[in-house]
Amino acid sequence: MASIISIANQKGGVGKTTTAVNLAACIALAGKKVLLVDIDPQSNATSGLGVTPNGNGGIYDLLMGSANLDDVVHDTEIDTLKIVPATVDLAGAEVELVGVEHRESRLKQAIQPALDRFDYLVIDCPPSLGLLTLNALTGCHSVLVPMQCEYYALQGLSHLMKTLKRVKQALNPDLRIEGILLTMYDARTSLTRQVQDQVKKYFKDFLLNTVIPRNVRLSEAPSHGQPVVLYDSRSKGADAYVELAKEIIARTRRGNPSSNMSEVTP
């Protein structure tokens, strides 16, 4: 049975898609079968893997019931990594799903056939807390929260935690936090250290050991349609995501201890 991880943060520019693409790639290169689901209308995870959706479409068609999973799963440069891409049609899904029965669980139903075929499903969410993100949170087992080391990101984290509690209570009682991942980390700045200290103070049980540094190669890789581990395997960014993949796999094996959101009181 696959472990389903949503990569979510309502704030944009925190390294969410970068994390989704590179975590999925590194887990796949560790010998696991991974399906990356791009549910962000910007479709950056899709282009970041160099994938151009074929005529059968992508996640929009899956959500609307006009295609099945096999129709929309695409290969990538890594044999054990597949992707359900996002297309331009996904931008209208928020509106079109409003009148659909069980609208918040369409994704959960659609990905059921994948659970016995993959070890991990990684869902790249939009930078919002709308209906698409709600579908991801309803259909996943855990949430990984990338967080940029800045003051406003810390405020947004508190908001997101409250939202996750509500989703857990109303729609997904098994939802847990996979971890909080510090991104764009620069130990030379006092702000980075201050934000890290605040996260440790309020969310220490959820903070991952791995941190993702600011790295030029991480920024360059998407324009080449590759995860950083293929674009430049010797870069600090690649090393960081390899370590993150190891940490996530280890947490999956032993059972994620960061599951009790009721103790979060920011």
XYZ file of N, CA, C and O in Angstrom, residues 25-160:
544
model
N 11.732 12.419 -7.101
C 12.829 11.872 -7.900
C 13.824 11.110 -7.037
O 14.275 10.015 -7.407
N 14.169 11.662 -5.889
C 15.171 11.016 -5.026
C 14.632 9.734 -4.390
O 15.375 8.760 -4.217
N 13.347 9.726 -4.041
C 12.752 8.490 -3.523
C 12.745 7.424 -4.622
O 13.037 6.250 -4.375
N 12.427 7.840 -5.855
C 12.423 6.901 -6.973
C 13.818 6.339 -7.234
O 13.982 5.135 -7.498
N 14.828 7.194 -7.164
C 16.197 6.733 -7.393
C 16.703 5.859 -6.250
O 17.709 5.174 -6.399
N 15.986 5.885 -5.121
C 16.328 4.989 -4.000
C 15.702 3.606 -4.189
O 15.820 2.753 -3.316
N 15.047 3.401 -5.328
C 14.509 2.090 -5.646
C 13.028 1.929 -5.383
O 12.493 0.824 -5.502
N 12.335 3.013 -5.066
C 10.901 2.956 -4.807
C 10.126 3.363 -6.059
O 10.593 4.139 -6.877
N 8.913 2.823 -6.176
C 8.027 3.223 -7.264
C 7.214 4.425 -6.802
O 6.504 4.350 -5.800
N 7.326 5.529 -7.539
C 6.733 6.792 -7.105
C 5.835 7.359 -8.198
O 6.197 7.346 -9.379
N 4.675 7.862 -7.775
C 3.784 8.594 -8.672
C 3.662 10.023 -8.168
O 3.227 10.256 -7.041
N 4.075 10.974 -8.983
C 3.930 12.394 -8.656
C 2.641 12.899 -9.275
O 2.415 12.737 -10.483
N 1.771 13.477 -8.465
C 0.492 14.003 -8.930
C 0.545 15.524 -8.877
O 0.674 16.108 -7.799
N 0.476 16.158 -10.039
C 0.535 17.611 -10.132
C -0.894 18.155 -10.129
O -1.605 18.059 -11.128
N -1.317 18.729 -8.993
C -2.669 19.264 -8.893
C -2.648 20.787 -8.775
O -3.595 21.420 -8.324
N -1.553 21.376 -9.219
C -1.384 22.826 -9.244
C -1.624 23.336 -10.667
O -0.929 22.899 -11.597
N -2.595 24.228 -10.878
C -2.867 24.734 -12.229
C -1.661 25.373 -12.917
O -1.631 25.466 -14.147
N -0.675 25.808 -12.156
C 0.531 26.371 -12.776
C 1.360 25.303 -13.480
O 2.241 25.622 -14.280
N 1.121 24.044 -13.139
C 1.751 22.859 -13.760
C 3.279 22.912 -13.774
O 3.925 22.393 -14.680
N 3.867 23.507 -12.749
C 5.329 23.609 -12.698
C 5.999 22.274 -12.428
O 7.123 22.038 -12.887
N 5.347 21.400 -11.670
C 5.925 20.072 -11.439
C 5.976 19.284 -12.747
O 6.921 18.530 -12.997
N 4.959 19.471 -13.582
C 4.911 18.795 -14.880
C 6.057 19.260 -15.774
O 6.819 18.448 -16.305
N 6.196 20.568 -15.940
C 7.270 21.091 -16.785
C 8.636 20.853 -16.153
O 9.638 20.682 -16.856
N 8.683 20.821 -14.816
C 9.939 20.591 -14.114
C 10.511 19.209 -14.334
O 11.705 18.990 -14.113
N 9.666 18.282 -14.787
C 10.142 16.943 -15.135
C 10.230 16.758 -16.652
O 10.422 15.646 -17.141
N 10.046 17.856 -17.387
C 10.175 17.783 -18.833
C 9.057 17.028 -19.509
O 9.244 16.477 -20.608
N 7.874 16.991 -18.878
C 6.747 16.223 -19.403
C 5.774 17.140 -20.137
O 5.406 18.204 -19.635
N 5.362 16.719 -21.317
C 4.315 17.397 -22.078
C 3.127 16.458 -22.158
O 3.236 15.385 -22.770
N 1.988 16.799 -21.526
C 0.835 15.887 -21.526
C 0.399 15.540 -22.948
O 0.375 16.400 -23.833
N 0.062 14.261 -23.141
C -0.420 13.866 -24.466
C -1.906 14.160 -24.597
O -2.513 14.781 -23.727
N -2.528 13.702 -25.666
C -3.919 14.012 -25.935
C -4.899 13.463 -24.914
O -6.062 13.881 -24.880
N -4.446 12.548 -24.072
C -5.338 11.966 -23.069
C -5.504 12.850 -21.839
O -6.279 12.532 -20.949
N -4.737 13.953 -21.777
C -4.923 14.907 -20.695
C -4.155 14.568 -19.442
O -3.109 13.918 -19.477
N -4.687 15.031 -18.295
C -3.981 14.867 -17.034
C -4.920 14.841 -15.854
O -6.018 14.293 -15.923
N -4.513 15.501 -14.783
C -5.254 15.409 -13.528
C -6.660 15.999 -13.650
O -7.596 15.531 -12.991
N -6.839 17.015 -14.479
C -8.176 17.592 -14.680
C -9.153 16.531 -15.168
O -10.263 16.390 -14.646
N -8.746 15.766 -16.161
C -9.608 14.733 -16.732
C -9.900 13.636 -15.714
O -11.002 13.078 -15.679
N -8.912 13.361 -14.869
C -9.102 12.357 -13.825
C -10.116 12.835 -12.790
O -11.012 12.093 -12.381
N -9.999 14.081 -12.366
C -10.923 14.645 -11.386
C -12.346 14.724 -11.924
O -13.323 14.530 -11.186
N -12.493 14.999 -13.202
C -13.808 15.158 -13.813
C -14.412 13.834 -14.266
O -15.552 13.784 -14.724
N -13.645 12.760 -14.156
C -14.170 11.442 -14.510
C -14.186 11.143 -15.989
O -14.809 10.169 -16.421
N -13.483 11.948 -16.796
C -13.468 11.714 -18.236
C -12.288 10.855 -18.676
O -12.122 10.573 -19.866
N -11.458 10.442 -17.730
C -10.329 9.554 -18.019
C -10.049 8.721 -16.779
O -10.389 9.118 -15.656
N -9.457 7.549 -16.990
C -9.044 6.757 -15.833
C -7.554 6.942 -15.587
O -6.858 7.597 -16.373
N -7.066 6.373 -14.511
C -5.681 6.628 -14.092
C -4.673 6.212 -15.153
O -3.715 6.944 -15.423
N -4.876 5.059 -15.761
C -3.916 4.583 -16.758
C -3.793 5.541 -17.941
O -2.729 5.650 -18.559
N -4.885 6.243 -18.239
C -4.867 7.173 -19.367
C -3.947 8.366 -19.128
O -3.408 8.938 -20.081
N -3.806 8.766 -17.874
C -3.137 10.043 -17.584
C -1.785 9.896 -16.891
O -1.151 10.895 -16.558
N -1.327 8.679 -16.680
C -0.001 8.469 -16.087
C 1.058 8.538 -17.191
O 0.961 7.841 -18.197
N 2.047 9.401 -16.998
C 3.106 9.600 -17.987
C 4.452 9.150 -17.426
O 4.714 9.250 -16.224
N 5.308 8.682 -18.322
C 6.669 8.307 -17.946
C 7.520 9.561 -17.752
O 7.200 10.636 -18.253
N 8.620 9.385 -17.023
C 9.606 10.445 -16.863
C 10.985 9.887 -17.201
O 11.122 8.718 -17.587
N 11.989 10.698 -17.032
C 13.358 10.284 -17.328
C 13.840 9.198 -16.361
O 14.799 8.471 -16.662
N 13.192 9.098 -15.210
C 13.527 8.075 -14.216
C 12.501 6.942 -14.337
O 11.291 7.179 -14.243
N 12.972 5.729 -14.535
C 12.067 4.604 -14.813
C 11.034 4.376 -13.719
O 9.890 4.017 -14.005
N 11.436 4.563 -12.478
C 10.527 4.274 -11.353
C 9.720 5.485 -10.911
O 9.027 5.429 -9.890
N 9.799 6.576 -11.665
C 9.022 7.781 -11.359
C 8.037 8.064 -12.485
O 8.433 8.258 -13.637
N 6.754 8.091 -12.166
C 5.695 8.439 -13.111
C 5.023 9.720 -12.628
O 5.162 10.119 -11.473
N 4.274 10.361 -13.532
C 3.595 11.594 -13.157
C 2.204 11.652 -13.772
O 1.997 11.219 -14.910
N 1.248 12.154 -12.997
C -0.045 12.578 -13.526
C 0.075 14.084 -13.701
O 0.113 14.826 -12.716
N 0.172 14.572 -14.945
C 0.485 15.984 -15.170
C -0.725 16.895 -14.986
O -1.877 16.459 -15.021
N -0.440 18.155 -14.804
C -1.472 19.188 -14.812
C -1.505 19.813 -16.202
O -0.478 19.928 -16.869
N -2.696 20.215 -16.626
C -2.870 20.896 -17.906
C -3.563 22.233 -17.656
O -4.022 22.516 -16.546
N -3.672 23.044 -18.695
C -4.286 24.366 -18.542
C -5.744 24.261 -18.116
O -6.290 25.172 -17.490
N -6.394 23.155 -18.416
C -7.803 22.977 -18.051
C -8.011 22.991 -16.544
O -9.111 23.297 -16.070
N -6.969 22.649 -15.794
C -7.112 22.536 -14.343
C -7.485 23.860 -13.699
O -8.080 23.881 -12.617
N -7.187 24.964 -14.354
C -7.502 26.281 -13.796
C -8.994 26.452 -13.548
O -9.403 27.191 -12.648
N -9.833 25.770 -14.330
C -11.281 25.883 -14.156
C -11.877 24.865 -13.215
O -13.087 24.902 -12.931
N -11.063 23.964 -12.698
C -11.582 22.875 -11.882
C -12.195 23.358 -10.576
O -13.188 22.788 -10.103
N -11.628 24.398 -9.977
C -12.159 24.910 -8.706
C -13.634 25.272 -8.853
O -14.448 24.989 -7.979
N -13.980 25.908 -9.984
C -15.362 26.319 -10.228
C -16.224 25.130 -10.618
O -17.342 24.953 -10.111
N -15.710 24.279 -11.491
C -16.496 23.158 -12.006
C -16.793 22.107 -10.946
O -17.798 21.400 -11.035
N -15.941 22.000 -9.947
C -16.150 21.002 -8.901
C -17.154 21.444 -7.835
O -17.629 20.612 -7.060
N -17.487 22.724 -7.803
C -18.348 23.244 -6.750
C -19.678 22.491 -6.662
O -20.153 22.163 -5.580
N -20.267 22.185 -7.800
C -21.570 21.529 -7.790
C -21.517 20.018 -7.859
O -22.561 19.359 -7.962
N -20.309 19.457 -7.794
C -20.150 18.010 -7.917
C -20.318 17.340 -6.550
O -19.831 17.830 -5.529
N -21.015 16.211 -6.534
C -21.211 15.477 -5.289
C -19.867 14.951 -4.775
O -19.031 14.494 -5.552
N -19.678 15.021 -3.458
C -18.421 14.583 -2.820
C -17.218 15.265 -3.480
O -16.184 14.643 -3.746
N -17.350 16.555 -3.707
C -16.338 17.303 -4.449
C -14.972 17.275 -3.796
O -13.953 17.328 -4.472
N -14.924 17.183 -2.454
C -13.641 17.230 -1.754
C -12.908 15.889 -1.777
O -11.744 15.804 -1.372
N -13.564 14.838 -2.252
C -12.924 13.516 -2.257
C -12.764 12.941 -3.656
O -12.532 11.739 -3.820
N -12.849 13.777 -4.681
C -12.704 13.295 -6.056
C -11.301 12.721 -6.303
O -11.148 11.688 -6.948
N -10.291 13.390 -5.795
C -8.930 12.901 -5.989
C -8.713 11.586 -5.251
O -8.110 10.652 -5.786
N -9.207 11.506 -4.032
C -9.060 10.280 -3.240
C -9.626 9.077 -3.988
O -9.010 8.004 -4.032
N -10.784 9.245 -4.571
C -11.399 8.155 -5.331
C -10.604 7.837 -6.586
O -10.413 6.669 -6.944
N -10.118 8.863 -7.257
C -9.457 8.676 -8.542
C -8.117 7.957 -8.434
O -7.703 7.246 -9.366
N -7.401 8.149 -7.310
C -6.059 7.558 -7.194
C -6.061 6.177 -6.543
O -4.990 5.579 -6.384
N -7.213 5.667 -6.178
C -7.276 4.356 -5.532
C -6.556 3.260 -6.313
O -5.839 2.438 -5.713
N -6.689 3.194 -7.649
C -5.991 2.127 -8.384
C -4.472 2.189 -8.276
O -3.794 1.186 -8.549
N -3.928 3.343 -7.879
C -2.470 3.489 -7.805
C -1.883 2.939 -6.509
O -0.672 2.722 -6.424
N -2.720 2.725 -5.515
C -2.202 2.420 -4.184
C -1.468 1.095 -4.106
O -0.556 0.933 -3.286
N -1.829 0.145 -4.943
C -1.161 -1.154 -4.933
C -0.055 -1.248 -5.982
O 0.634 -2.261 -6.067
N 0.122 -0.183 -6.761
C 1.113 -0.205 -7.835
C 2.340 0.637 -7.528
O 3.366 0.520 -8.198
N 2.221 1.516 -6.541
C 3.327 2.413 -6.196
C 3.637 2.323 -4.707
O 2.786 1.959 -3.901
N 4.867 2.693 -4.357
C 5.263 2.755 -2.950
C 4.930 4.116 -2.349
O 4.607 4.213 -1.167
N 5.028 5.160 -3.166
C 4.756 6.525 -2.710
C 3.959 7.281 -3.770
O 4.233 7.152 -4.970
N 2.993 8.057 -3.309
C 2.353 9.071 -4.136
C 2.700 10.420 -3.523
O 2.521 10.625 -2.316
N 3.225 11.323 -4.334
C 3.577 12.669 -3.886
C 2.672 13.639 -4.638
O 2.653 13.650 -5.872
N 1.907 14.458 -3.896
C 0.954 15.382 -4.499
C 1.459 16.809 -4.351
O 1.663 17.282 -3.228
N 1.644 17.483 -5.479
C 2.062 18.884 -5.468
C 0.824 19.761 -5.483
O 0.091 19.803 -6.475
N 0.569 20.486 -4.390
C -0.640 21.290 -4.227
C -0.434 22.723 -4.717
O 0.692 23.216 -4.764
N -1.535 23.416 -5.038
C -1.433 24.839 -5.388
C -1.063 25.668 -4.156
O -1.269 25.228 -3.023
N -0.563 26.888 -4.362
C -0.272 27.773 -3.228
C -1.549 28.471 -2.749
O -1.687 29.696 -2.816
N -2.489 27.677 -2.269
C -3.766 28.193 -1.767
C -4.396 27.110 -0.911
O -3.912 25.971 -0.862
N -5.487 27.460 -0.257
C -6.223 26.471 0.533
C -7.607 26.262 -0.071
O -8.600 26.117 0.635
N -7.675 26.249 -1.410
C -8.920 26.069 -2.125
C -9.311 24.607 -2.279
O -8.775 23.712 -1.615
N -10.229 24.365 -3.211
C -10.815 23.039 -3.371
C -9.821 22.001 -3.874
O -9.905 20.828 -3.512
N -8.870 22.415 -4.694
C -7.868 21.464 -5.173
C -6.970 20.997 -4.029
O -6.692 19.800 -3.883
N -6.526 21.932 -3.210
C -5.718 21.560 -2.051
C -6.537 20.728 -1.073
O -6.028 19.756 -0.494
N -7.802 21.063 -0.901
C -8.676 20.290 -0.018
C -8.793 18.853 -0.501
O -8.804 17.916 0.304
N -8.869 18.651 -1.814
C -8.883 17.299 -2.362
C -7.616 16.539 -2.003
O -7.658 15.358 -1.660
N -6.475 17.232 -2.110
C -5.203 16.588 -1.778
C -5.133 16.211 -0.301
O -4.704 15.114 0.057
N -5.586 17.114 0.580
C -5.539 16.856 2.021
C -6.515 15.762 2.431
O -6.265 15.020 3.378
N -7.624 15.666 1.716
C -8.601 14.614 2.005
C -8.095 13.257 1.546
O -8.386 12.230 2.163
N -7.311 13.251 0.472
C -6.890 11.984 -0.108
C -5.536 11.476 0.326
O -5.148 10.365 -0.045
N -4.796 12.237 1.125
C -3.439 11.819 1.490
C -3.378 11.248 2.895
O -4.326 11.350 3.670
N -2.238 10.657 3.207
C -1.981 10.155 4.555
C -1.277 11.199 5.413
O -1.480 11.255 6.622
N -0.447 12.010 4.771
C 0.344 12.976 5.537
C 0.643 14.206 4.691
O 0.522 14.187 3.462
N 1.060 15.272 5.390
C 1.361 16.542 4.736
C 2.789 16.952 5.076
O 3.162 17.012 6.251
N 3.563 17.244 4.044
C 4.894 17.803 4.226
C 4.786 19.289 3.912
O 4.302 19.662 2.846
N 5.254 20.130 4.839
C 5.092 21.578 4.715
C 6.447 22.244 4.484
O 7.236 22.395 5.420
N 6.758 22.644 3.238
C 7.970 23.425 3.007
C 7.766 24.835 3.549
O 6.697 25.428 3.371
N 8.773 25.368 4.185
C 8.640 26.684 4.790
C 9.915 27.482 4.586
O 11.002 27.076 5.004
N 9.774 28.613 3.921
C 10.911 29.510 3.727
C 11.269 30.170 5.050
O 10.391 30.467 5.863
N 12.526 30.403 5.264
C 12.983 30.966 6.535
C 12.805 32.483 6.546
O 13.764 33.253 6.414
N 11.565 32.930 6.680
C 11.269 34.348 6.789
C 10.059 34.537 7.705
O 9.302 33.605 7.975
N 9.878 35.759 8.164
C 8.881 36.050 9.193
C 7.459 35.752 8.731
O 6.683 35.113 9.445
N 7.078 36.192 7.528
C 5.708 35.990 7.070
C 5.386 34.518 6.874
O 4.240 34.098 7.028
N 6.378 33.729 6.519
C 6.168 32.293 6.369
C 5.794 31.662 7.708
O 4.994 30.729 7.773
N 6.366 32.179 8.781
C 6.047 31.674 10.116
C 4.595 31.957 10.475
O 3.899 31.110 11.042
N 4.100 33.143 10.110
C 2.699 33.463 10.336
C 1.790 32.534 9.537
O 0.781 32.041 10.047
N 2.144 32.288 8.283
C 1.341 31.413 7.437
C 1.313 29.990 7.935
O 0.321 29.273 7.755
N 2.388 29.563 8.586
C 2.452 28.205 9.111
C 1.389 27.979 10.180
O 0.746 26.924 10.222
N 1.194 28.953 11.040
C 0.167 28.838 12.077
C -1.219 28.688 11.455
O -2.026 27.864 11.907
N -1.485 29.460 10.413
C -2.761 29.377 9.704
C -2.953 28.006 9.083
O -4.025 27.398 9.174
N -1.900 27.501 8.442
C -1.979 26.199 7.793
C -2.237 25.090 8.811
O -3.041 24.179 8.566
